[in-house]
Coordinates of C-alpha atoms and ligand atoms in Angstrom, one line a residue:
M1 CA 8.5 -7.6 112.2
E2 CA 6.2 -8.2 115.2
D3 CA 2.8 -6.5 115.1
W4 CA 2.4 -3.5 117.3
T5 CA -0.5 -1.6 118.8
I6 CA -1.0 1.8 120.3
G7 CA -2.4 2.1 123.9
A8 CA -4.6 4.8 125.4
S9 CA -4.0 6.8 128.5
D10 CA -5.6 5.7 131.8
S11 CA -7.4 9.0 131.8
A12 CA -9.0 8.3 128.4
M13 CA -9.8 4.8 129.3
N14 CA -11.5 6.0 132.4
S15 CA -13.6 8.5 130.5
H16 CA -17.2 7.5 129.8
N17 CA -20.6 9.0 129.6
P18 CA -23.3 6.7 130.9
I19 CA -25.6 8.0 128.2
Y20 CA -23.5 6.4 125.5
T21 CA -22.8 3.2 127.4
V22 CA -26.5 2.5 128.0
F23 CA -27.6 3.9 124.7
N24 CA -25.6 1.2 122.9
K25 CA -27.8 -1.5 124.4
I26 CA -31.0 0.1 123.3
I27 CA -31.3 -1.4 119.9
P28 CA -34.4 -1.4 117.8
P29 CA -34.9 -4.2 115.3
A30 CA -33.2 -3.8 112.0
Q31 CA -36.5 -4.4 110.2
F32 CA -39.5 -3.1 112.0
H33 CA -43.1 -2.9 110.7
K34 CA -43.5 0.7 111.9
P35 CA -41.1 3.7 111.8
V36 CA -38.5 3.6 114.6
L37 CA -39.0 6.5 116.9
S38 CA -36.4 8.1 119.2
L39 CA -36.9 10.3 122.2
V40 CA -33.3 10.1 123.2
A41 CA -31.4 13.2 122.0
G42 CA -31.9 16.5 123.9
D43 CA -31.3 18.4 120.7
P44 CA -34.2 20.7 119.7
S45 CA -32.6 21.5 116.4
K46 CA -33.6 18.1 115.1
C47 CA -37.3 19.0 115.2
S48 CA -38.8 21.3 112.6
D49 CA -40.9 23.1 115.2
F50 CA -37.8 24.2 117.1
Q51 CA -35.6 25.8 114.4
V52 CA -33.1 28.5 115.1
H53 CA -34.4 32.1 114.7
P54 CA -33.2 33.7 111.5
A55 CA -32.0 36.8 113.4
F56 CA -29.5 34.6 115.3
V57 CA -28.1 33.2 112.1
E58 CA -27.7 36.7 110.7
A59 CA -25.8 37.8 113.7
V60 CA -23.3 35.0 113.4
C61 CA -22.9 35.6 109.7
D62 CA -22.4 39.4 110.3
H63 CA -19.6 38.6 112.7
L64 CA -18.0 36.0 110.6
R65 CA -18.0 38.4 107.6
S66 CA -16.6 41.3 109.7
G67 CA -13.3 39.4 109.9
K68 CA -12.9 40.6 113.5
G69 CA -13.2 37.0 114.8
N70 CA -10.4 35.6 112.7
C71 CA -7.7 36.2 115.3
Y72 CA -7.1 34.6 118.7
S73 CA -9.0 36.2 121.5
H74 CA -8.5 36.4 125.2
Q75 CA -9.0 32.9 126.6
H76 CA -12.3 34.0 128.2
G77 CA -13.7 35.7 125.1
S78 CA -13.7 39.3 123.9
K79 CA -14.1 42.1 126.4
E80 CA -17.1 43.6 124.6
A81 CA -19.1 40.3 124.7
R82 CA -18.1 39.8 128.4
E83 CA -19.2 43.3 129.2
F84 CA -22.5 42.8 127.5
M85 CA -23.2 39.6 129.5
A86 CA -22.0 41.1 132.7
Q87 CA -24.6 43.8 132.3
K88 CA -27.4 41.5 131.2
Y89 CA -26.9 39.1 134.1
S90 CA -26.4 41.7 136.9
Y91 CA -29.1 41.9 139.5
D92 CA -30.1 44.3 142.3
N93 CA -28.1 42.4 144.9
I94 CA -24.9 41.9 142.8
K95 CA -23.3 43.7 139.8
L96 CA -21.1 41.7 137.5
T97 CA -18.1 43.1 135.6
F98 CA -16.6 41.6 132.5
E99 CA -14.1 39.7 134.7
D100 CA -17.0 37.7 136.0
I101 CA -17.9 36.3 132.6
I102 CA -16.0 33.4 131.0
F103 CA -17.0 32.0 127.6
D104 CA -16.3 28.4 126.9
F105 CA -16.8 25.6 124.4
G106 CA -20.5 25.0 125.1
G107 CA -22.0 24.5 128.5
S108 CA -20.1 21.2 128.9
G109 CA -16.9 23.1 128.2
A110 CA -17.8 25.5 131.0
I111 CA -18.5 22.6 133.4
F112 CA -15.2 21.0 132.5
T113 CA -13.3 24.2 133.2
I114 CA -14.8 24.4 136.7
V115 CA -14.3 20.8 137.5
Q116 CA -10.7 20.9 136.3
S117 CA -9.9 24.2 138.0
L118 CA -11.6 23.6 141.4
L119 CA -11.1 19.9 142.2
N120 CA -8.0 17.9 143.3
P121 CA -8.0 14.1 143.0
G122 CA -9.8 12.8 146.1
D123 CA -12.2 15.7 146.4
N124 CA -15.9 15.2 145.8
I125 CA -18.9 17.1 144.6
L126 CA -22.6 16.7 145.4
A127 CA -24.8 16.2 142.3
P128 CA -28.5 15.4 142.0
S129 CA -30.1 12.0 141.4
P130 CA -31.7 12.0 138.9
G131 CA -29.3 14.4 137.2
Y132 CA -27.3 15.2 134.1
P133 CA -24.6 12.5 133.8
L134 CA -21.7 14.7 132.7
Y135 CA -20.8 15.7 136.2
E136 CA -20.1 12.1 137.1
S137 CA -18.1 11.5 134.0
M138 CA -16.0 14.6 134.4
C139 CA -15.3 13.9 138.1
Q140 CA -14.3 10.2 137.5
N141 CA -11.9 11.4 134.8
R142 CA -10.3 13.8 137.3
G143 CA -10.0 11.1 140.1
C144 CA -12.8 12.7 142.1
E145 CA -16.0 11.3 143.5
V146 CA -19.6 12.3 142.8
K147 CA -21.9 11.8 145.7
H148 CA -25.5 11.7 144.5
Y149 CA -28.1 13.4 146.6
K150 CA -31.7 12.5 146.2
L151 CA -34.4 14.6 144.7
K152 CA -38.0 14.1 146.0
P153 CA -40.3 13.4 143.0
Q154 CA -43.5 13.8 144.9
E155 CA -42.4 17.3 146.1
N156 CA -41.6 18.9 142.7
W157 CA -38.2 17.1 142.7
E158 CA -36.9 19.3 145.5
I159 CA -33.6 18.4 147.2
D160 CA -33.7 16.1 150.2
F161 CA -31.5 18.0 152.7
N162 CA -31.2 15.0 155.0
D163 CA -29.4 13.3 152.2
L164 CA -27.2 16.3 151.6
D165 CA -26.3 16.4 155.3
A166 CA -25.4 12.7 155.2
L167 CA -23.2 13.0 152.2
V168 CA -21.2 16.2 152.8
D169 CA -17.6 15.9 154.2
D170 CA -14.5 17.9 154.4
R171 CA -13.4 17.0 150.9
T172 CA -16.7 18.3 149.4
K173 CA -15.9 21.2 147.1
L174 CA -19.1 21.9 145.1
L175 CA -22.8 21.5 145.2
V176 CA -24.4 21.1 141.7
V177 CA -27.9 22.4 141.3
I178 CA -29.6 21.8 137.9
N179 CA -32.6 24.2 137.5
P180 CA -34.7 23.9 135.4
S181 CA -33.8 20.2 135.5
N182 CA -32.5 17.8 133.0
P183 CA -33.9 15.1 133.2
C184 CA -36.7 15.9 135.7
G185 CA -38.3 18.9 134.0
S186 CA -38.7 20.6 137.4
V187 CA -38.4 24.3 138.2
F188 CA -37.4 25.3 141.7
S189 CA -39.2 28.0 143.7
R190 CA -37.5 31.0 145.2
D191 CA -38.0 29.6 148.7
H192 CA -36.3 26.3 147.8
L193 CA -33.4 28.1 146.1
L194 CA -33.0 30.2 149.3
Q195 CA -33.0 27.0 151.4
I196 CA -30.2 25.6 149.1
L197 CA -28.1 28.7 149.5
D198 CA -28.6 28.6 153.2
W199 CA -27.4 25.0 153.4
A200 CA -24.4 25.9 151.2
K201 CA -23.5 28.9 153.4
R202 CA -23.6 26.7 156.6
H203 CA -21.3 24.2 155.0
R204 CA -19.1 26.9 153.2
I205 CA -19.5 25.2 149.8
C206 CA -19.9 27.0 146.5
I207 CA -22.6 26.2 144.0
L208 CA -22.5 25.3 140.4
A209 CA -25.9 26.5 139.1
D210 CA -26.6 24.6 135.9
E211 CA -29.1 27.0 134.4
V212 CA -28.9 26.1 130.7
Y213 CA -32.7 25.9 130.5
E214 CA -33.1 29.4 131.8
Y215 CA -36.4 30.9 130.5
L216 CA -37.7 27.6 129.3
T217 CA -40.4 27.4 132.0
F218 CA -44.1 27.1 131.6
E219 CA -45.9 28.7 134.6
K220 CA -43.4 29.1 137.4
P221 CA -40.8 31.8 136.8
F222 CA -37.2 30.9 136.4
I223 CA -35.2 32.5 139.2
P224 CA -31.4 32.8 138.7
M225 CA -29.5 31.5 141.7
G226 CA -27.1 34.5 141.3
S227 CA -29.9 36.9 142.0
L228 CA -30.4 35.4 145.5
T229 CA -26.8 34.9 146.6
D230 CA -25.2 36.8 149.4
E231 CA -22.4 34.9 151.0
V232 CA -22.2 31.8 148.7
P233 CA -20.2 32.0 145.5
V234 CA -22.3 30.8 142.6
F235 CA -21.0 29.7 139.2
A236 CA -23.9 29.9 136.8
I237 CA -23.7 28.0 133.5
G238 CA -25.5 29.0 130.4
T239 CA -25.3 27.9 126.7
M240 CA -26.4 28.9 123.2
S241 CA -27.3 25.2 122.8
K242 CA -30.4 25.5 124.8
L243 CA -31.0 29.3 124.9
C244 CA -31.0 29.6 121.1
L245 CA -31.7 25.9 120.3
V246 CA -28.3 25.4 118.5
P247 CA -26.2 22.7 120.2
G248 CA -23.9 22.6 117.2
W249 CA -22.7 26.2 117.7
R250 CA -20.7 25.2 120.8
C251 CA -20.7 28.3 122.8
G252 CA -21.4 28.5 126.5
W253 CA -20.4 30.6 129.5
I254 CA -19.8 30.8 133.2
K255 CA -21.1 33.7 135.3
I256 CA -19.3 34.1 138.6
Y257 CA -21.3 35.6 141.4
D258 CA -18.9 36.2 144.2
K259 CA -19.8 39.4 146.1
Y260 CA -17.1 39.0 148.8
K261 CA -14.4 38.0 146.4
R262 CA -13.8 34.5 147.8
C263 CA -12.7 33.0 144.5
G264 CA -9.5 35.0 143.8
E265 CA -7.3 31.9 143.6
L266 CA -9.9 30.0 141.7
R267 CA -10.1 32.7 139.1
R268 CA -6.4 32.5 138.6
G269 CA -6.6 28.8 138.4
I270 CA -9.3 29.0 135.7
E271 CA -7.2 31.5 133.7
N272 CA -4.2 29.1 133.9
F273 CA -6.3 26.1 132.9
K274 CA -7.8 28.0 130.0
S275 CA -4.4 29.1 128.8
L276 CA -4.0 25.5 127.6
V277 CA -7.0 25.2 125.3
A278 CA -10.8 25.4 125.5
H279 CA -11.7 28.7 124.0
A280 CA -15.1 29.4 122.6
P281 CA -14.9 30.3 118.9
H282 CA -14.0 34.0 118.7
F283 CA -16.6 35.1 116.0
M284 CA -19.3 33.2 117.9
V285 CA -18.6 35.0 121.1
N286 CA -18.5 38.3 119.3
A287 CA -22.0 37.6 117.9
I288 CA -23.6 37.0 121.2
P289 CA -24.5 40.6 122.1
Q290 CA -26.2 40.9 118.7
I291 CA -27.9 37.6 119.0
L292 CA -29.3 38.4 122.4
T293 CA -30.4 41.9 121.5
S294 CA -32.1 40.7 118.3
M295 CA -34.0 38.0 120.3
P296 CA -37.6 39.1 119.7
E297 CA -39.7 39.9 122.7
G298 CA -41.7 36.8 123.6
Y299 CA -39.2 34.5 122.0
S300 CA -38.7 32.2 125.0
A301 CA -42.4 32.4 125.9
E302 CA -43.2 31.1 122.4
V303 CA -40.7 28.2 122.6
S304 CA -41.9 27.4 126.1
Q305 CA -45.5 27.4 124.9
K306 CA -44.7 24.8 122.3
L307 CA -42.9 22.7 124.9
K308 CA -45.8 22.9 127.3
Q309 CA -48.2 21.7 124.7
R310 CA -46.0 18.6 124.3
A311 CA -45.6 18.1 128.1
D312 CA -49.4 18.1 128.3
I313 CA -49.6 15.4 125.7
V314 CA -47.2 13.2 127.7
Y315 CA -49.1 13.9 130.9
Q316 CA -52.5 13.2 129.3
K317 CA -51.5 10.0 127.6
L318 CA -49.5 8.4 130.5
S319 CA -51.0 9.7 133.7
G320 CA -53.8 7.2 133.7
I321 CA -51.5 4.2 133.7
P322 CA -51.1 2.9 137.3
E323 CA -47.7 1.3 136.6
L324 CA -46.2 4.7 135.8
T325 CA -46.0 7.9 137.7
V326 CA -45.9 11.1 135.7
I327 CA -44.7 14.2 137.5
P328 CA -45.9 17.2 135.4
T329 CA -43.1 19.0 133.6
E330 CA -42.6 22.6 134.7
G331 CA -39.8 23.6 132.3
S332 CA -36.8 22.4 130.2
I333 CA -37.3 19.9 127.3
Y334 CA -37.8 16.8 129.3
S335 CA -40.4 14.7 131.2
M336 CA -39.2 12.1 133.7
I337 CA -41.6 9.2 134.2
L338 CA -41.3 6.8 137.2
I339 CA -41.8 3.1 136.8
D340 CA -43.2 0.8 139.4
T341 CA -40.9 -2.2 138.6
N342 CA -42.9 -4.5 141.0
A343 CA -45.9 -4.1 138.7
F344 CA -44.3 -5.9 135.8
R345 CA -43.8 -9.6 135.1
D346 CA -40.4 -9.4 133.4
I347 CA -39.0 -5.9 133.9
P348 CA -36.7 -5.8 136.9
N349 CA -35.3 -2.4 136.2
S350 CA -35.6 0.5 133.8
E351 CA -32.7 -0.4 131.7
V352 CA -34.6 -3.6 130.8
F353 CA -37.7 -1.5 130.3
A354 CA -35.8 0.6 127.7
E355 CA -34.2 -2.4 126.0
K356 CA -37.5 -4.3 125.6
L357 CA -39.3 -1.1 124.5
A358 CA -36.8 -0.6 121.7
A359 CA -36.9 -4.2 120.7
E360 CA -40.7 -4.6 120.8
E361 CA -42.1 -1.2 120.0
G362 CA -39.3 0.4 118.0
L363 CA -39.2 3.3 120.5
M364 CA -35.9 4.5 122.0
L365 CA -35.6 6.5 125.2
L366 CA -33.1 6.7 128.0
P367 CA -33.7 4.9 131.3
A368 CA -33.1 6.4 134.7
E369 CA -29.8 4.5 135.0
C370 CA -28.4 7.1 132.6
F371 CA -29.1 9.8 135.1
S372 CA -27.6 8.2 138.3
S373 CA -31.1 7.0 139.3
E374 CA -33.4 4.1 139.0
S375 CA -37.0 3.1 138.1
G376 CA -37.8 5.6 135.5
F377 CA -37.2 7.0 132.1
R378 CA -36.7 10.3 130.4
I379 CA -38.7 11.6 127.5
V380 CA -37.4 14.4 125.3
I381 CA -40.4 16.5 124.6
C382 CA -39.0 18.8 121.8
N383 CA -40.2 16.4 119.2
P384 CA -43.0 16.5 116.6
I385 CA -46.4 16.2 118.2
E386 CA -47.3 13.2 116.1
V387 CA -44.1 11.4 117.1
L388 CA -44.9 12.1 120.8
E389 CA -48.4 10.9 120.4
D390 CA -47.4 7.7 118.6
S391 CA -44.6 7.1 121.2
M392 CA -47.0 7.5 124.1
D393 CA -49.4 5.0 122.5
R394 CA -46.5 2.5 122.1
I395 CA -45.5 2.9 125.8
K396 CA -49.2 2.3 126.7
E397 CA -49.3 -0.9 124.7
F398 CA -46.0 -2.0 126.0
V399 CA -47.0 -1.6 129.6
K400 CA -50.3 -3.4 129.0
R401 CA -48.4 -6.4 127.6
H402 CA -45.9 -6.6 130.5
K403 CA -47.8 -5.7 133.6
I404 CA -48.5 -8.4 136.2
A405 CA -52.3 -7.8 136.1
N406 CA -52.2 -9.1 132.5
D407 CA -51.5 -12.6 133.8
V408 CA -54.7 -12.6 135.7
E409 CA -56.6 -11.4 132.7
D410 CA -55.0 -14.2 130.6
N411 CA -56.2 -16.8 133.1
N412 CA -59.8 -15.7 132.7
Ligands
LIG1 C1 -27.3 20.4 127.4 C2 -26.8 20.6 128.8 C3 -25.6 21.2 129.1 C4 -24.5 21.6 128.1 O1 -24.7 21.5 126.8 P1 -23.7 22.1 125.7 O2 -24.3 21.6 124.5 O3 -22.4 21.6 126.0 O4 -23.8 23.6 125.8 C5 -25.2 21.3 130.4 N1 -26.1 20.9 131.4 C6 -27.3 20.4 131.1 C7 -28.2 20.0 132.3 C8 -27.7 20.2 129.8 O5 -28.9 19.6 129.6

């Protein structure tokens, strides 16, 4: 009999996440004289200083034991949990009801639901550069385009509205705003958020507010987009992954801020789409009210304080290096460092920077190319302090070895 093989669908073959594609090229030596360090994974649970609070574990165990989460639930999650979230995330300008809350399979499940329910092939969305790569992957998979608008690093990574104006067209369905930002570590001011809402209102485009790092801010307050919206529908994304530091629990949510009920059809579309699959685990959703009420006062301030301490180390260690530009982190679990590629002998772009850094220093991090950008790299700061310090020293050594000025010194 002739041999036979099984093919994959076009959709599956067109699915890829740039993080994985690039990551596979960042290979440290098999045998290295120092421990190999990685600042790649945005997963706080891997660091002993960012472990889950025991009260959250207890809440999940209680709800698992109760047996009440053993059955199927409504596709958007149980009414009690949705009512709790509606109340928690209502603001003076807008009151949510349980119908405005949709639980999903992590924050990425929530984003997938919106992309699948809102976009037709040929539509496009506007997403930030640098920005979280999942938006691009999910749109490609749907036959849609992502148009990347630029953020201005020297102005706290604020949006370049000229760029937005140039990109928007009549097939643009969504503006993605990531605040606090992965990978930039920036936190937008109230004024800037109002400018963004104003722009969206003029163009009649709704906003996906990726706010998974809500409350992880250092000095500037986090201001939820939904609390400022009047005319513009906002879909705000949250997740246990980052709020409670447990990416493995796979539970996220969408909050729909839609004062003038512009999203009636979209809501029906979401309900249809979610009748196929994509529920958050029932017992996990049930546990959320208990988790959030058991969250000790000062919990996020304490986590943020630890993050700030680490962001300061990155800043202190790297800000004196002329070939790099460090924009101080204001929130989230990341620092984005810019590279002046003209200042290096043999590093034409940041992908090469990351590859050589892994090969020569045994240090892995993701280059800007993973985030629809160029000339930079992302550092995950929720790592042990000694790992961060060691890593920054390795970057320093690496830059010293590769910078152009070194050739001049060698000639002396
Ligand atoms: C982590 C993350 C998400 C979603 O994460 P899940 O683990 O799927 O909940 C969404 N957006 C950004 C910007 C993130 O960093």
